């Protein structure tokens, strides 16, 4: 039968190992939340661009008006999915909904830009297209950082024993 000091040493070693593993998971979770905050800022810039752009004046009818309405609907869906993802950045369903909302928003934006180009020519929408591309680039970088942080967190959870 092992001595009592040996059992205490093993128990202490196990306790310190568990505390270290827990602290590592907390650090990785914090990194995910920070990465999502950067992604959130990029997505907020994208929403601000939508709010300030005026690609479909009120007097325009037909395709442009329909595209503007589709963009407004997509922006609403995107806003709802972003709010959900803010509350649960590590939930797969929330992030999947956010990705779907972003894809719908991008599709509606592209349809509106094409409709305005058909009406007024490419020069009329070139500044908005450039701003959209800048926002997309920032968002893509933030998304890559978020995905990397999530992958590291998930790998740490799946690792047994955690170290």
XYZ file of N, CA and C in Angstrom:
489
model
N 0.834 -1.177 0.000
C 0.000 0.000 0.000
C 0.887 1.251 0.000
N 0.583 2.211 -0.902
C 1.429 3.404 -0.989
C 1.322 4.256 0.268
N 2.365 4.977 0.487
C 2.396 5.875 1.643
C 1.437 7.035 1.437
N 0.986 7.620 2.484
C 0.085 8.771 2.449
C 0.734 9.962 1.735
N 2.011 10.258 1.984
C 2.624 11.391 1.264
C 2.637 11.181 -0.260
N 2.794 9.947 -0.702
C 2.783 9.668 -2.143
C 1.394 9.934 -2.706
N 0.344 9.529 -1.990
C -1.022 9.794 -2.432
C -1.307 11.293 -2.487
N -0.825 12.019 -1.467
C -1.010 13.471 -1.475
C -0.269 14.108 -2.647
N 0.893 13.623 -2.944
C 1.669 14.163 -4.065
C 0.950 13.902 -5.391
N 0.412 12.709 -5.535
C -0.327 12.384 -6.765
C -1.591 13.242 -6.866
N -2.294 13.408 -5.736
C -3.502 14.238 -5.723
C -3.166 15.694 -6.044
N -2.074 16.201 -5.478
C -1.661 17.585 -5.756
C -1.273 17.736 -7.226
N -0.545 16.777 -7.751
C -0.148 16.823 -9.152
C -1.375 16.813 -10.066
N -2.337 15.962 -9.772
C -3.573 15.897 -10.540
C -4.348 17.211 -10.447
N -4.409 17.783 -9.240
C -5.115 19.050 -9.055
C -4.460 20.168 -9.867
N -3.145 20.282 -9.785
C -2.443 21.329 -10.532
C -2.593 21.126 -12.043
N -2.574 19.897 -12.474
C -2.759 19.606 -13.896
C -4.162 20.026 -14.353
N -5.180 19.697 -13.550
C -6.553 20.075 -13.892
C -6.729 21.591 -13.916
N -6.147 22.284 -12.962
C -6.235 23.747 -12.930
C -5.541 24.335 -14.155
N -4.397 23.803 -14.507
C -3.688 24.283 -15.693
C -4.478 24.042 -16.971
N -5.077 22.872 -17.089
C -5.889 22.560 -18.272
C -7.108 23.482 -18.342
N -7.741 23.708 -17.210
C -8.903 24.611 -17.173
C -8.497 26.030 -17.565
N -7.381 26.507 -17.021
C -6.919 27.857 -17.355
C -6.595 27.990 -18.842
N -6.056 26.949 -19.428
C -5.776 26.982 -20.871
C -7.072 27.110 -21.659
N -8.083 26.354 -21.283
C -9.368 26.451 -21.980
C -9.998 27.833 -21.805
N -9.860 28.402 -20.633
C -10.392 29.750 -20.402
C -9.657 30.762 -21.278
N -8.338 30.642 -21.379
C -7.560 31.556 -22.251
C -7.985 31.416 -23.702
N -8.173 30.185 -24.154
C -8.583 29.970 -25.545
C -9.993 30.491 -25.791
N -10.870 30.311 -24.831
C -12.239 30.839 -24.968
C -12.215 32.366 -25.037
N -11.386 32.980 -24.216
C -11.245 34.439 -24.240
C -10.704 34.896 -25.588
N -9.783 34.144 -26.156
C -9.256 34.488 -27.486
C -10.355 34.410 -28.540
N -11.245 33.433 -28.418
C -12.368 33.318 -29.356
C -13.295 34.526 -29.219
N -13.585 34.908 -28.001
C -14.477 36.052 -27.773
C -13.842 37.335 -28.306
N -12.537 37.510 -28.105
C -11.843 38.681 -28.647
C -11.850 38.671 -30.169
N -11.639 37.523 -30.749
C -11.659 37.420 -32.213
C -13.055 37.705 -32.749
N -14.080 37.267 -32.040
C -15.438 37.575 -32.485
C -15.724 39.064 -32.366
N -15.169 39.709 -31.346
C -15.360 41.164 -31.205
C -14.781 41.900 -32.409
N -13.628 41.452 -32.893
C -13.046 42.069 -34.095
C -13.921 41.802 -35.316
N -14.443 40.588 -35.420
C -15.352 40.262 -36.522
C -16.620 41.093 -36.417
N -17.123 41.251 -35.224
C -18.320 42.064 -34.999
C -18.089 43.500 -35.466
N -16.935 44.065 -35.161
C -16.628 45.429 -35.605
C -16.601 45.530 -37.122
N -16.019 44.541 -37.778
C -15.983 44.542 -39.246
C -17.394 44.435 -39.821
N -18.224 43.610 -39.202
C -19.597 43.462 -39.685
C -20.426 44.715 -39.404
N -20.136 45.404 -38.312
C -20.820 46.667 -38.028
C -20.445 47.730 -39.070
N -19.182 47.729 -39.516
C -18.780 48.652 -40.591
C -19.543 48.347 -41.873
N -19.764 47.079 -42.119
C -20.531 46.670 -43.294
C -21.972 47.171 -43.182
N -22.567 47.043 -42.012
C -23.923 47.552 -41.803
C -23.964 49.072 -41.926
N -22.949 49.749 -41.427
C -22.907 51.212 -41.535
C -22.826 51.641 -42.992
N -22.076 50.897 -43.781
C -22.000 51.205 -45.210
C -23.366 51.074 -45.857
N -24.093 50.042 -45.488
C -25.439 49.861 -46.037
C -26.351 51.012 -45.631
N -26.196 51.484 -44.409
C -27.048 52.568 -43.927
C -26.741 53.887 -44.626
N -25.490 54.110 -44.976
C -25.140 55.395 -45.579
C -25.237 55.412 -47.101
N -25.251 54.261 -47.729
C -25.302 54.265 -49.194
C -26.725 54.508 -49.676
N -26.813 55.191 -50.784
C -28.112 55.498 -51.376
C -28.055 55.075 -52.837
N -28.148 53.773 -53.038
C -28.074 53.262 -54.404
C -29.428 53.214 -55.083
N -30.487 53.369 -54.339
C -31.817 53.291 -54.935
C -32.663 54.470 -54.472
N -32.588 55.602 -55.171
C -33.420 56.739 -54.799
C -34.902 56.380 -54.880
N -35.720 57.151 -54.184
C -37.151 56.850 -54.071
C -37.870 56.866 -55.422
N -37.426 57.685 -56.372
C -38.140 57.795 -57.641
C -37.850 56.641 -58.606
N -36.886 55.797 -58.295
C -36.540 54.691 -59.180
C -37.555 53.571 -59.011
N -37.964 52.982 -60.097
C -38.946 51.898 -60.079
C -38.312 50.639 -60.673
N -39.043 49.568 -60.638
C -38.646 48.342 -61.326
C -37.589 47.548 -60.607
N -36.579 47.143 -61.364
C -35.556 46.233 -60.880
C -34.779 46.805 -59.704
N -34.443 48.082 -59.784
C -33.657 48.700 -58.715
C -34.458 48.746 -57.418
N -35.727 49.087 -57.520
C -36.561 49.145 -56.326
C -36.728 47.748 -55.702
N -36.929 46.750 -56.527
C -37.046 45.379 -56.023
C -35.737 44.932 -55.364
N -34.615 45.299 -55.976
C -33.316 44.942 -55.408
C -33.094 45.653 -54.078
N -33.535 46.910 -53.986
C -33.399 47.650 -52.724
C -34.236 47.005 -51.626
N -35.438 46.575 -51.955
C -36.293 45.911 -50.971
C -35.685 44.577 -50.525
N -35.109 43.855 -51.478
C -34.444 42.586 -51.127
C -33.250 42.849 -50.216
N -32.514 43.931 -50.480
C -31.370 44.276 -49.635
C -31.831 44.640 -48.225
N -32.907 45.366 -48.106
C -33.427 45.722 -46.778
C -33.869 44.480 -46.010
N -34.504 43.549 -46.698
C -34.916 42.305 -46.048
C -33.691 41.500 -45.603
N -32.688 41.423 -46.478
C -31.460 40.689 -46.136
C -30.736 41.367 -44.982
N -30.751 42.701 -44.943
C -30.104 43.427 -43.853
C -30.805 43.131 -42.532
N -32.116 43.013 -42.565
C -32.855 42.653 -41.348
C -32.508 41.259 -40.861
N -32.436 40.314 -41.785
C -32.059 38.936 -41.439
C -30.640 38.905 -40.885
N -29.761 39.638 -41.523
C -28.370 39.692 -41.087
C -28.257 40.292 -39.692
N -28.990 41.380 -39.446
C -28.957 42.019 -38.129
C -29.418 41.081 -37.026
N -30.467 40.320 -37.301
C -30.971 39.370 -36.311
C -29.954 38.259 -36.042
N -29.339 37.752 -37.105
C -28.360 36.674 -36.913
C -27.100 37.195 -36.217
N -26.730 38.451 -36.480
C -25.566 39.041 -35.802
C -25.850 39.201 -34.310
N -27.044 39.629 -33.966
C -27.410 39.773 -32.550
C -27.356 38.424 -31.837
N -27.822 37.379 -32.493
C -27.781 36.041 -31.903
C -26.332 35.570 -31.738
N -25.509 35.811 -32.742
C -24.112 35.373 -32.678
C -23.337 36.136 -31.602
N -23.694 37.386 -31.361
C -23.034 38.153 -30.296
C -23.255 37.494 -28.941
N -24.434 36.952 -28.731
C -24.732 36.339 -27.447
C -24.120 34.955 -27.307
N -23.912 34.266 -28.434
C -23.396 32.898 -28.393
C -22.338 32.689 -29.470
N -21.163 33.327 -29.330
C -20.162 33.218 -30.394
C -19.555 31.827 -30.563
N -19.752 30.947 -29.595
C -19.199 29.596 -29.714
C -20.247 28.562 -30.099
N -21.472 28.989 -30.359
C -22.522 28.065 -30.751
C -22.553 27.923 -32.270
N -22.449 26.708 -32.729
C -22.412 26.436 -34.165
C -23.643 26.985 -34.879
N -24.822 26.821 -34.299
C -26.054 27.284 -34.927
C -26.073 28.792 -35.120
N -25.590 29.528 -34.119
C -25.566 30.986 -34.218
C -24.600 31.447 -35.308
N -23.459 30.819 -35.397
C -22.462 31.206 -36.404
C -22.925 30.779 -37.797
N -23.589 29.628 -37.899
C -24.136 29.195 -39.183
C -25.209 30.172 -39.661
N -26.058 30.618 -38.745
C -27.090 31.600 -39.100
C -26.450 32.924 -39.526
N -25.374 33.306 -38.856
C -24.667 34.534 -39.222
C -24.068 34.418 -40.620
N -23.470 33.279 -40.921
C -22.896 33.071 -42.256
C -23.980 33.101 -43.329
N -25.134 32.501 -43.038
C -26.247 32.519 -43.995
C -26.772 33.939 -44.183
N -26.878 34.689 -43.095
C -27.326 36.076 -43.184
C -26.353 36.930 -43.972
N -25.071 36.702 -43.770
C -24.053 37.452 -44.509
C -24.083 37.101 -45.994
N -24.283 35.828 -46.313
C -24.372 35.416 -47.720
C -25.596 36.041 -48.388
N -26.726 36.066 -47.685
C -27.938 36.694 -48.232
C -27.720 38.188 -48.434
N -27.060 38.822 -47.493
C -26.774 40.251 -47.596
C -25.870 40.539 -48.782
N -24.835 39.735 -48.948
C -23.917 39.919 -50.063
C -24.632 39.721 -51.400
N -25.468 38.706 -51.495
C -26.215 38.474 -52.729
C -27.155 39.618 -53.051
N -27.842 40.124 -52.036
C -28.758 41.252 -52.269
C -27.996 42.508 -52.649
N -26.847 42.739 -52.031
C -26.014 43.898 -52.374
C -25.559 43.807 -53.827
N -25.066 42.637 -54.217
C -24.588 42.471 -55.598
C -25.725 42.679 -56.598
N -26.923 42.203 -56.286
C -28.070 42.392 -57.174
C -28.415 43.874 -57.303
N -28.359 44.595 -56.198
C -28.657 46.030 -56.250
C -27.606 46.781 -57.056
N -26.356 46.452 -56.850
C -25.285 47.122 -57.595
C -25.425 46.841 -59.093
N -25.726 45.594 -59.452
C -25.922 45.280 -60.882
C -27.101 46.047 -61.464
N -28.186 46.147 -60.700
C -29.360 46.878 -61.184
C -29.040 48.348 -61.377
N -28.283 48.944 -60.442
C -27.900 50.354 -60.590
C -26.924 50.541 -61.746
N -26.054 49.591 -61.956
C -25.136 49.687 -63.100
C -25.902 49.645 -64.413
N -26.941 48.820 -64.470
C -27.764 48.763 -65.677
C -28.477 50.087 -65.919
N -28.883 50.755 -64.853
C -29.595 52.027 -64.967
C -28.650 53.187 -65.286
N -27.572 53.320 -64.499
C -26.723 54.513 -64.568
C -25.307 54.261 -65.061
N -24.929 53.030 -65.221
C -23.568 52.727 -65.647
C -22.660 52.432 -64.459
N -21.520 51.811 -64.739
C -20.606 51.392 -63.668
C -19.989 52.550 -62.885
N -19.848 53.702 -63.517
C -19.210 54.833 -62.837
C -20.036 55.300 -61.641
N -21.354 55.184 -61.744
C -22.234 55.662 -60.675
C -22.079 54.848 -59.392
N -21.778 53.584 -59.504
C -21.684 52.741 -58.310
C -20.253 52.354 -57.950
N -19.287 52.813 -58.698
C -17.892 52.449 -58.447
C -17.429 52.802 -57.028
N -17.761 53.992 -56.506
C -17.305 54.285 -55.134
C -17.923 53.346 -54.094
N -19.188 52.988 -54.270
C -19.836 52.089 -53.320
C -19.269 50.679 -53.433
N -18.989 50.280 -54.652
C -18.393 48.954 -54.849
C -17.016 48.884 -54.191
N -16.234 49.955 -54.310
C -14.899 49.985 -53.695
C -15.007 49.937 -52.174
N -15.940 50.701 -51.606
C -16.115 50.682 -50.159
C -16.583 49.310 -49.676
N -17.473 48.704 -50.436
C -17.952 47.363 -50.081
C -16.788 46.371 -50.084
N -15.925 46.481 -51.079
C -14.787 45.572 -51.178
C -13.832 45.748 -49.996
N -13.631 46.986 -49.582
C -12.776 47.244 -48.410
C -13.394 46.605 -47.169
N -14.691 46.799 -46.982
C -15.379 46.190 -45.831
C -15.299 44.664 -45.902
N -15.448 44.111 -47.086
C -15.372 42.656 -47.250
C -13.974 42.138 -46.899
N -12.950 42.870 -47.296
C -11.578 42.461 -46.994
C -11.338 42.457 -45.488
N -11.778 43.497 -44.802
C -11.620 43.566 -43.345
C -12.405 42.445 -42.671
N -13.611 42.225 -43.152
C -14.461 41.181 -42.581
C -13.850 39.800 -42.803
N -13.273 39.589 -43.970
C -12.657 38.291 -44.284
C -11.453 38.031 -43.375
N -10.646 39.049 -43.130
C -9.499 38.903 -42.233
C -9.964 38.589 -40.818
N -10.959 39.320 -40.348
C -11.486 39.074 -38.997
C -12.113 37.684 -38.906
N -12.777 37.246 -39.965
C -13.386 35.917 -39.965
C -12.317 34.828 -39.910
N -11.230 35.018 -40.631
C -10.131 34.056 -40.604
C -9.536 33.948 -39.198
N -9.346 35.095 -38.545
C -8.811 35.088 -37.182
C -9.787 34.405 -36.220
N -11.069 34.658 -36.385
C -12.080 34.019 -35.540
C -12.080 32.508 -35.757
N -12.064 32.088 -37.013
C -12.063 30.651 -37.316
C -10.833 29.957 -36.747
N -9.681 30.629 -36.800
C -8.460 30.065 -36.233
C -8.584 29.912 -34.721
N -9.115 30.938 -34.067
C -9.286 30.870 -32.612
C -10.268 29.758 -32.222
N -11.339 29.615 -32.976
C -12.318 28.563 -32.694
C -11.697 27.183 -32.916
N -10.916 27.044 -33.973
C -10.269 25.756 -34.244
C -9.315 25.377 -33.111
N -8.569 26.343 -32.596
C -7.658 26.065 -31.484
C -8.435 25.675 -30.226
N -9.526 26.373 -29.976
C -10.364 26.060 -28.807
C -10.959 24.656 -28.933
N -11.503 24.343 -30.102
C -12.097 23.023 -30.319
C -11.051 21.917 -30.229
N -9.858 22.181 -30.746
C -8.790 21.181 -30.649
C -8.403 20.940 -29.192
N -8.389 22.000 -28.397
C -8.040 21.841 -26.982
C -9.111 21.061 -26.233
N -10.369 21.276 -26.596
C -11.448 20.528 -25.947
C -11.380 19.048 -26.329
N -11.089 18.785 -27.587
C -11.060 17.396 -28.069
C -9.833 16.635 -27.579
N -8.807 17.358 -27.193
C -7.554 16.726 -26.764
C -7.753 16.076 -25.397
N -7.370 14.810 -25.289
C -7.399 14.155 -23.988
C -6.076 13.453 -23.770
N -5.466 13.630 -22.728
C -5.760 14.585 -21.672
C -5.325 15.980 -22.100
N -6.061 17.000 -21.689
C -5.650 18.358 -22.065
C -4.320 18.699 -21.426
N -3.559 19.489 -22.132
C -2.258 19.873 -21.573
C -2.002 21.331 -21.784
